[in-house]
Coordinates of C-alpha atoms in Angstrom, one line a residue:
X21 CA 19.1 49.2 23.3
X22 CA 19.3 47.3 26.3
X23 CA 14.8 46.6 25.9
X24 CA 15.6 45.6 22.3
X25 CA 17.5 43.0 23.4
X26 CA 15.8 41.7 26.0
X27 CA 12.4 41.3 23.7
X28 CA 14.6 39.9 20.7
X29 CA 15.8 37.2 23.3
X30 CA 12.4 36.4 24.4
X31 CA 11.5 36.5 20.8
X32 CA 14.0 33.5 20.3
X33 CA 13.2 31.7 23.1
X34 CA 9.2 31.9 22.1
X35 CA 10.5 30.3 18.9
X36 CA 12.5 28.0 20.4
X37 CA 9.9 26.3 22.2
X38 CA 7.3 26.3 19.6
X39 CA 9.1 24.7 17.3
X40 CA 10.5 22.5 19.5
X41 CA 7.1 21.7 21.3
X42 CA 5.6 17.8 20.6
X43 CA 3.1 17.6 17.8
X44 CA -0.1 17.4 19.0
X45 CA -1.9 14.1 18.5
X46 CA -4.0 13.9 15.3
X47 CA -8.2 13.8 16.1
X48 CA -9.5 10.1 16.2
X49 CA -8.3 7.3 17.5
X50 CA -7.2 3.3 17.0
X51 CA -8.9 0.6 18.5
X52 CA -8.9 -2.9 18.2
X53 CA -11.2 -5.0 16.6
X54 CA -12.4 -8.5 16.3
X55 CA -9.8 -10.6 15.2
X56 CA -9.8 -12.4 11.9
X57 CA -10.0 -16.3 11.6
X58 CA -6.5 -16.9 10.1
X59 CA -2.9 -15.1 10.7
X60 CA -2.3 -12.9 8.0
X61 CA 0.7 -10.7 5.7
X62 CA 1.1 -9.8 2.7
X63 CA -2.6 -10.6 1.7
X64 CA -5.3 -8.8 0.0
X65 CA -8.4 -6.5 1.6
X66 CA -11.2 -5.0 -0.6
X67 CA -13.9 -3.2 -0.1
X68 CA -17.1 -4.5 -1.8
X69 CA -20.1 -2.5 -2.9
X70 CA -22.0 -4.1 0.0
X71 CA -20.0 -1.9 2.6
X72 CA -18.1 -5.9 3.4
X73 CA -14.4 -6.0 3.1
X74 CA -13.1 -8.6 1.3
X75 CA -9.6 -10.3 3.1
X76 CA -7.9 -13.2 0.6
X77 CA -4.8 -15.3 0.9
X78 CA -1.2 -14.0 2.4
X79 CA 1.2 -15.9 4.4
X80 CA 1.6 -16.6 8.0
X81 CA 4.9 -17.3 8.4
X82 CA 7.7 -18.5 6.4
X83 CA 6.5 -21.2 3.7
X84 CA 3.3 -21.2 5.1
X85 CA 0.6 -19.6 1.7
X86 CA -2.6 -19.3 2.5
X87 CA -6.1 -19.7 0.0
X88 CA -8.6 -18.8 2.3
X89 CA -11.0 -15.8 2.9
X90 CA -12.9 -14.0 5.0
X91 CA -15.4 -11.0 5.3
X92 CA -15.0 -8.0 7.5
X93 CA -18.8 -6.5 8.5
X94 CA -18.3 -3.3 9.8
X95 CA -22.1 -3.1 11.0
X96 CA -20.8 -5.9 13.7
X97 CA -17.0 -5.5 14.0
X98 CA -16.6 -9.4 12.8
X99 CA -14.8 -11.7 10.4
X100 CA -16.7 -14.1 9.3
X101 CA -15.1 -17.1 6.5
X102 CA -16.0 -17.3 2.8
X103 CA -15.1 -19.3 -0.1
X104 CA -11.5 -20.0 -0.5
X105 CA -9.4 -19.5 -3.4
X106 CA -8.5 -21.4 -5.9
X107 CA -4.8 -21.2 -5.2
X108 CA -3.0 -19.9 -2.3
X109 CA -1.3 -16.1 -3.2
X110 CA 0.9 -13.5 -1.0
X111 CA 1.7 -10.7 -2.5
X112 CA -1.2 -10.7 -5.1
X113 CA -3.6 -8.0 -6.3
X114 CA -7.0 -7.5 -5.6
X115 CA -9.1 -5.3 -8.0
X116 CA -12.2 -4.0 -7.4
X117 CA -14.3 -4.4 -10.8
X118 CA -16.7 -2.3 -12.1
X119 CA -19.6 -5.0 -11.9
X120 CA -18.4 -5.5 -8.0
X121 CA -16.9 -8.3 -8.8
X122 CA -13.0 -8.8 -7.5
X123 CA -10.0 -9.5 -10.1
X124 CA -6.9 -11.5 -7.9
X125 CA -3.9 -11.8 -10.1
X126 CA -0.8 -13.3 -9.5
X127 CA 1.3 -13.8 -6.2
X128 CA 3.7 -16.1 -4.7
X129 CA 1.6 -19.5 -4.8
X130 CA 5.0 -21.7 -2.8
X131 CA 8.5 -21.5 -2.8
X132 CA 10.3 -23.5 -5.3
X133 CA 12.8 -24.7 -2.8
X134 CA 10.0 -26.1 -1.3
X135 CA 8.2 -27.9 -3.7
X136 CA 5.8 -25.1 -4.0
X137 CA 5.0 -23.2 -7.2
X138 CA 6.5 -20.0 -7.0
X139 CA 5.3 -17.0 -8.4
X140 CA 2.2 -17.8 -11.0
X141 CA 0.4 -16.4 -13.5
X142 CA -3.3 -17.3 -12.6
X143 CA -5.7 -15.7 -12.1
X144 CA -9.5 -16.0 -10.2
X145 CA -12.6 -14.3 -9.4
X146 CA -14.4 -13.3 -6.4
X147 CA -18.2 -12.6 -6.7
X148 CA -20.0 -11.1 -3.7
X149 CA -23.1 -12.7 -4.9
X150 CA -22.1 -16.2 -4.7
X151 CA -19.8 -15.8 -2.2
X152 CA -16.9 -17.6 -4.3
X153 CA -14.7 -17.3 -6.5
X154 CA -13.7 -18.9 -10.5
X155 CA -11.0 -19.5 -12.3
X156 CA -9.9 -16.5 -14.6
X157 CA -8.0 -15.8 -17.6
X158 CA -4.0 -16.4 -16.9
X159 CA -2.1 -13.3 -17.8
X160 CA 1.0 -12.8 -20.0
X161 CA 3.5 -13.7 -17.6
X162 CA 4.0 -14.7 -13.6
X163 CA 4.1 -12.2 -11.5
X164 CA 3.7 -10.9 -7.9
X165 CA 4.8 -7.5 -6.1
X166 CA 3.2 -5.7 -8.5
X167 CA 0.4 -3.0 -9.7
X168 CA -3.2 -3.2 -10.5
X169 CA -5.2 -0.4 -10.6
X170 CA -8.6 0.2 -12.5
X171 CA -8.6 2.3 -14.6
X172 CA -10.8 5.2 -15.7
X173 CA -12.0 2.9 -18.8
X174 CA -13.5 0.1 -16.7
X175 CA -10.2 -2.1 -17.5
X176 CA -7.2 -2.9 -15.4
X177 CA -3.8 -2.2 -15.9
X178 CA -1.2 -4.6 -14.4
X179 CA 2.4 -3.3 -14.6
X180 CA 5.8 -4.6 -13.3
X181 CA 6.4 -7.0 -9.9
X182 CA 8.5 -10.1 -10.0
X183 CA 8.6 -13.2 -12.7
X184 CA 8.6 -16.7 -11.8
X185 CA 12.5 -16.4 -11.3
X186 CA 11.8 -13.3 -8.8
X187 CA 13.9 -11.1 -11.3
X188 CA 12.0 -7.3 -12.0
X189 CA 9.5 -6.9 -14.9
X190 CA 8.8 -3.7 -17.0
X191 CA 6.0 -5.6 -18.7
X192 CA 2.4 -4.6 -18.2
X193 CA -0.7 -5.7 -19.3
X194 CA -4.2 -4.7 -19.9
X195 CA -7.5 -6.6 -18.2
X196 CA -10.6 -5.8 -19.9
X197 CA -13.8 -7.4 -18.0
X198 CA -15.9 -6.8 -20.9
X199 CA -13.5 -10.1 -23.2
X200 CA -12.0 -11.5 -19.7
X201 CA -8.8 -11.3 -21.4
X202 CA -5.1 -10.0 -20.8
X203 CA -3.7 -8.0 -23.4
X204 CA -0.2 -6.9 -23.5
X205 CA 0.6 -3.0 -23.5
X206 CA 4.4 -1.1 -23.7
X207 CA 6.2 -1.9 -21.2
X208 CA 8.2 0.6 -18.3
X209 CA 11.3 2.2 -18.7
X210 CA 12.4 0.4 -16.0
X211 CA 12.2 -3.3 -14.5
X212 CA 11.0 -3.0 -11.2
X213 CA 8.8 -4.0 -8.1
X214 CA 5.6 -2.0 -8.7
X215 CA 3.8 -1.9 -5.8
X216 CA 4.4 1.8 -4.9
X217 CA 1.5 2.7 -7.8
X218 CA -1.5 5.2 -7.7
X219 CA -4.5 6.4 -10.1
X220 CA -4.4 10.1 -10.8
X221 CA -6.9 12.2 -10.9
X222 CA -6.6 12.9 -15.0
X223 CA -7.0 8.7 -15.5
X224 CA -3.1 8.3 -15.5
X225 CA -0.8 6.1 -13.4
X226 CA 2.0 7.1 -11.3
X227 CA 4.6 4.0 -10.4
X228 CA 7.4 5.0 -8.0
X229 CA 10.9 3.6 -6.9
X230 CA 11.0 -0.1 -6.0
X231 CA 13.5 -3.0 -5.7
X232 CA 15.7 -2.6 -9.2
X233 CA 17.4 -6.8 -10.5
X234 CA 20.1 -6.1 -7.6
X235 CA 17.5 -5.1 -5.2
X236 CA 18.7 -1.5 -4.4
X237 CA 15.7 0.9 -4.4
X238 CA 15.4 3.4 -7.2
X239 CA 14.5 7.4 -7.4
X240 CA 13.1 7.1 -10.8
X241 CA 9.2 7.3 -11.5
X242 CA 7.3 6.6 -14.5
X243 CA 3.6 7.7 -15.6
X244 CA 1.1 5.5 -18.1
X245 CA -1.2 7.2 -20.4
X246 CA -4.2 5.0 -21.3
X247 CA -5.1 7.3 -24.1
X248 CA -1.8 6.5 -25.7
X249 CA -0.4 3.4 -24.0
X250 CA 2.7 4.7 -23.2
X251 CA 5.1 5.2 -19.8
X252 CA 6.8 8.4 -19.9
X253 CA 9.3 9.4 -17.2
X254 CA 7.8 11.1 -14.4
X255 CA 11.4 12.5 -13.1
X256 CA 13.2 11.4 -10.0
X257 CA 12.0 11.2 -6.2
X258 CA 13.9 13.2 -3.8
X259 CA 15.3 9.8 -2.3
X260 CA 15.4 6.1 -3.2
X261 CA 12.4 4.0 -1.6
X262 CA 11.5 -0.1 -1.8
X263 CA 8.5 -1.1 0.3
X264 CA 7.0 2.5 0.6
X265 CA 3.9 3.8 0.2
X266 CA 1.3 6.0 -2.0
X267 CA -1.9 8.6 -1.7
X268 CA -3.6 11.0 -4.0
X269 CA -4.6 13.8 -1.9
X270 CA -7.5 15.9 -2.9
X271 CA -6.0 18.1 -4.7
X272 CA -4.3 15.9 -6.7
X273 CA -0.7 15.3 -5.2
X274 CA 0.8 12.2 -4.3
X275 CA 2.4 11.4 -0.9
X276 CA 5.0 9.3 -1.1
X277 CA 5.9 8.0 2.5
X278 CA 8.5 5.8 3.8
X279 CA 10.1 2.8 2.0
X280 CA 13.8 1.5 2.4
X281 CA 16.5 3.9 1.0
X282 CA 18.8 1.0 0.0
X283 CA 16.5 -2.0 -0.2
X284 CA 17.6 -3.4 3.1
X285 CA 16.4 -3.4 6.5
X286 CA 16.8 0.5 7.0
X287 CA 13.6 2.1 7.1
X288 CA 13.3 6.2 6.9
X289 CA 11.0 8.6 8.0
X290 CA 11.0 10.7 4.9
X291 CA 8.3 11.4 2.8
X292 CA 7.3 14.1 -0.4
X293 CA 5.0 15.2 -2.5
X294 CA 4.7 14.5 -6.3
X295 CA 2.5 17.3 -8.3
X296 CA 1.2 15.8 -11.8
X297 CA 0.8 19.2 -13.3
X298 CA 4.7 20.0 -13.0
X299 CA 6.3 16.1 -12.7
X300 CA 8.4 17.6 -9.7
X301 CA 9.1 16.0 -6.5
X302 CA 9.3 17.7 -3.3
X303 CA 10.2 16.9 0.3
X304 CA 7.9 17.6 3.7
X305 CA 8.6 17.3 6.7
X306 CA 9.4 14.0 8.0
X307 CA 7.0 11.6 9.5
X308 CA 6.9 10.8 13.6
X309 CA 8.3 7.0 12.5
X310 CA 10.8 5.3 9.9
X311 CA 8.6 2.4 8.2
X312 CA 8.6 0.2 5.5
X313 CA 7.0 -2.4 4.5
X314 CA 3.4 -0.5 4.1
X315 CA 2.9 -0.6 0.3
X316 CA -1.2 -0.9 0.8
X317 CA -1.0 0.5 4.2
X318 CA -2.0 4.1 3.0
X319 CA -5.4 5.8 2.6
X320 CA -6.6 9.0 2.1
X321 CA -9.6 9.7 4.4
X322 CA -13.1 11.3 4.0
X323 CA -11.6 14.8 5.3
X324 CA -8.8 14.6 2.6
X325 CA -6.1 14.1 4.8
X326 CA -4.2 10.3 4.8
X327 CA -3.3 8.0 7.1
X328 CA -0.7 6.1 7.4
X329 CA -0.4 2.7 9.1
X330 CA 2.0 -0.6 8.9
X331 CA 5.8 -0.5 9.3
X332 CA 5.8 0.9 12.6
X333 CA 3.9 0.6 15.7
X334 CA 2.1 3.9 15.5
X335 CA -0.7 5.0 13.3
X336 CA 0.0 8.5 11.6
X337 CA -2.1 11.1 9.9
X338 CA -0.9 13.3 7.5
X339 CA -2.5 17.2 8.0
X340 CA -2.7 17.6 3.9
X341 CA -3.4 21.6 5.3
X342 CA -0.3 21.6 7.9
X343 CA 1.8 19.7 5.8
X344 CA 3.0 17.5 9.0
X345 CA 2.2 14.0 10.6
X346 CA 0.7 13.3 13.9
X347 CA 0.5 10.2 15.7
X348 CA -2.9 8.5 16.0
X349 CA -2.9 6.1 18.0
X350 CA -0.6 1.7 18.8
X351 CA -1.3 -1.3 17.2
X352 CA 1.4 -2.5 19.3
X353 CA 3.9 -3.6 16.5
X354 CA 5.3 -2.7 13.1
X355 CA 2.9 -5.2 11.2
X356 CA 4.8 -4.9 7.9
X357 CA 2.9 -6.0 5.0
X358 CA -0.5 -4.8 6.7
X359 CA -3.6 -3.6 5.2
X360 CA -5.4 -0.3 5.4
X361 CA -8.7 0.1 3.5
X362 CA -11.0 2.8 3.9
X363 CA -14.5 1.9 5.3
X364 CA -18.1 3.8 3.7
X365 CA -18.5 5.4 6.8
X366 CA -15.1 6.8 6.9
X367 CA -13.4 4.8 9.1
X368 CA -10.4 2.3 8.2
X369 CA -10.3 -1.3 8.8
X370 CA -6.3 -2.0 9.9
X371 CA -5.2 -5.7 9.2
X372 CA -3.0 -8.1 9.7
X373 CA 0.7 -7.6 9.1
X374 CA 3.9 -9.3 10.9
X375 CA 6.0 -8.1 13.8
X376 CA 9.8 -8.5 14.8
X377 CA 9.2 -12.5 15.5
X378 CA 12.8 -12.5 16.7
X379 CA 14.3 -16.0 17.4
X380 CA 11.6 -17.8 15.6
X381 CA 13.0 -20.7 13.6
X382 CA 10.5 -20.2 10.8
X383 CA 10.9 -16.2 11.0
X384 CA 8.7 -13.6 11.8
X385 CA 4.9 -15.0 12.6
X386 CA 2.0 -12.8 11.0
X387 CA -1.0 -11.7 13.1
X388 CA -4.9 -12.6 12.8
X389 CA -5.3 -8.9 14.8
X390 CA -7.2 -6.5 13.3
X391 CA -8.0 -2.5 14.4
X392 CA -10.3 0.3 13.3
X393 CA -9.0 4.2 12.8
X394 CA -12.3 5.9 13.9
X395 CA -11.6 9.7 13.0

């Protein structure tokens, strides 16, 4: 017996250090680009039908709302400025339209403590052919923090965020380009920050967690139907998340990474995997960072896998066939409230975003820095 259990030791120890081995590095890499011409969080980037990506409004620091707007040219690396907005907006939406035109709703305009606006109800415009944009309709109610995805139908749905009093909404509303008007639909289940949403592959919407009126970050998730215009409940996550983050993988699933577990400054390393066809949740394995903060910091990439940027200082891909993350590459700092938006030619444009700022008297200061996954 005494060869048995020399091999089964080895055995162990074999498995011991595979499984305890680094993961490798995911292919591609980060590099930086050129930088844009204005600080930026918490703003908007789009990409047009022109390959351009459009970057509007966000905040640099503490009080300080920005209108304007650049272009990102991928064919050059460089930022060049546009037309500004009408109003100044972080934590807006920005809707591609089916005409290629570019829907911004919403946002925090100035705080009322301030003198500023608050959260508004407004509306504009962005047309790639002119190169500006026009007022638009004003929707139902303020809000900012919250969902806008186009749906299957050509319109937009714009679901939950926060009202001009910063208190939760369950309210949605329908945009349809074709009247330019806002029409109300049912509203959630559940008042909440809405930014954690995602477009299924059937035409439905997925909205997960977010900040509840106290808020604490929920489990529960809720799916709209456009063919009925109804929410349903979509069951429960496997953990509370604020500030997290949302892909449809190829087949279908939805990663869910990241977030806050209790609304507060405690970021987690968790993620899971919601499948439409059953409405069940289900953990994988954790990624390489806690983040939060990274609510349109997520994309899925040409080869179906997702990365994952914002929140942390380390770019990760998720291997949709290994079910695990690998690091891809710095961008130095946790740059919460970035952007990630995939490019045509596969690559993704990483923007903006603030760091740690510690000791600042006006808090954390944003960045104008800008990088490119290249996979």
């Amino acid at each position: 017996m005494d060869w048995y259990i020399r091999i089964s030791i080895a055995s162990a120890s074999l498995l011991l250090l595979l499984t305890s081995a680094p993961v490798p590095p995911a292919s591609g890499r980060v590099v930086s680009t050129a930088s844009m011409h204005e600080r930026r969080e918490d703003h908007t980037s789009t990409l047009l039908p022109n390959g351009r990506v459009l970057i509007a409004g966000g905040m640099v620091e503490n009080g300080v709302f920005l209108s304007s707007a650049e272009l990102y040219d991928p064919s050059n690396g460089r930022f060049v400025p546009t037309d500004g907005m009408q109003s100044r907006r972080a934590g807006h939406s920005a809707t591609l339209l089916p005409d290629g035109k570019v829907l911004i709703a919403g946002g925090l305009a100035g705080r009322r403590f301030e003198g500023g606006p608050g959260v508004v109800a407004t509306t504009e415009i962005y047309d790639p052919a002119s190169g500006r944009f026009a007022p638009g309709p004003t929707m139902s109610t303020p809000r900012s923090g919250h969902a806008a995805l186009l749906l299957l139908n050509g319109r937009v749905l714009v679901a939950g965020g926060v009202d001009a009093d910063e208190r939760p909404l369950s309210t949605s509303e329908i945009y349809d380009p074709a009247s330019g008007r806002f029409t109300a639909t049912a509203s959630m289940h559940t008042s909440r920050v809405a930014r954690g949403a995602v477009l299924l592959k059937d035409g439905r919407v997925l909205v997960t967690g977010g900040g509840d009126l106290f808020r604490n970050a929920m489990t529960s998730a809720e799916i709209y139907d456009p063919r009925t215009a109804f929410w349903q409940s979509a069951g429960n996550m496997t953990s509370p998340r604020e500030k997290h983050a949302a892909a449809v993988l190829s087949d279908g699933r939805v990663l869910i990474t990241g977030g806050s577990a209790d609304g507060q400054w405690h970021p987690v390393r968790s993620a899971e995997l919601f499948d439409p066809h059953t409405n069940r949740f289900t953990a994988v394995p954790n990624k390489e960072m806690a983040r939060f903060k990274l609510p349109d910091a997520s994309v899925r990439l040409k080869d179906g896998n997702v990365l994952v940027a914002g929140g942390a200082a380390e770019v990760e891909i998720y291997d949709q066939a290994a079910g695990r993350f690998n690091r891809a590459g710095s961008v130095a700092e946790p740059h919460y409230f970035a952007q990630a938006t995939l490019l045509h030619d596969g690559r993704v444009l990483i923007s903006g975003g603030y760091g740690t700022g510690a000791g600042r008297a006006n808090g954390p200061l944003s960045t104008e820095r800008a990088w490119v996954y290249q996979p």
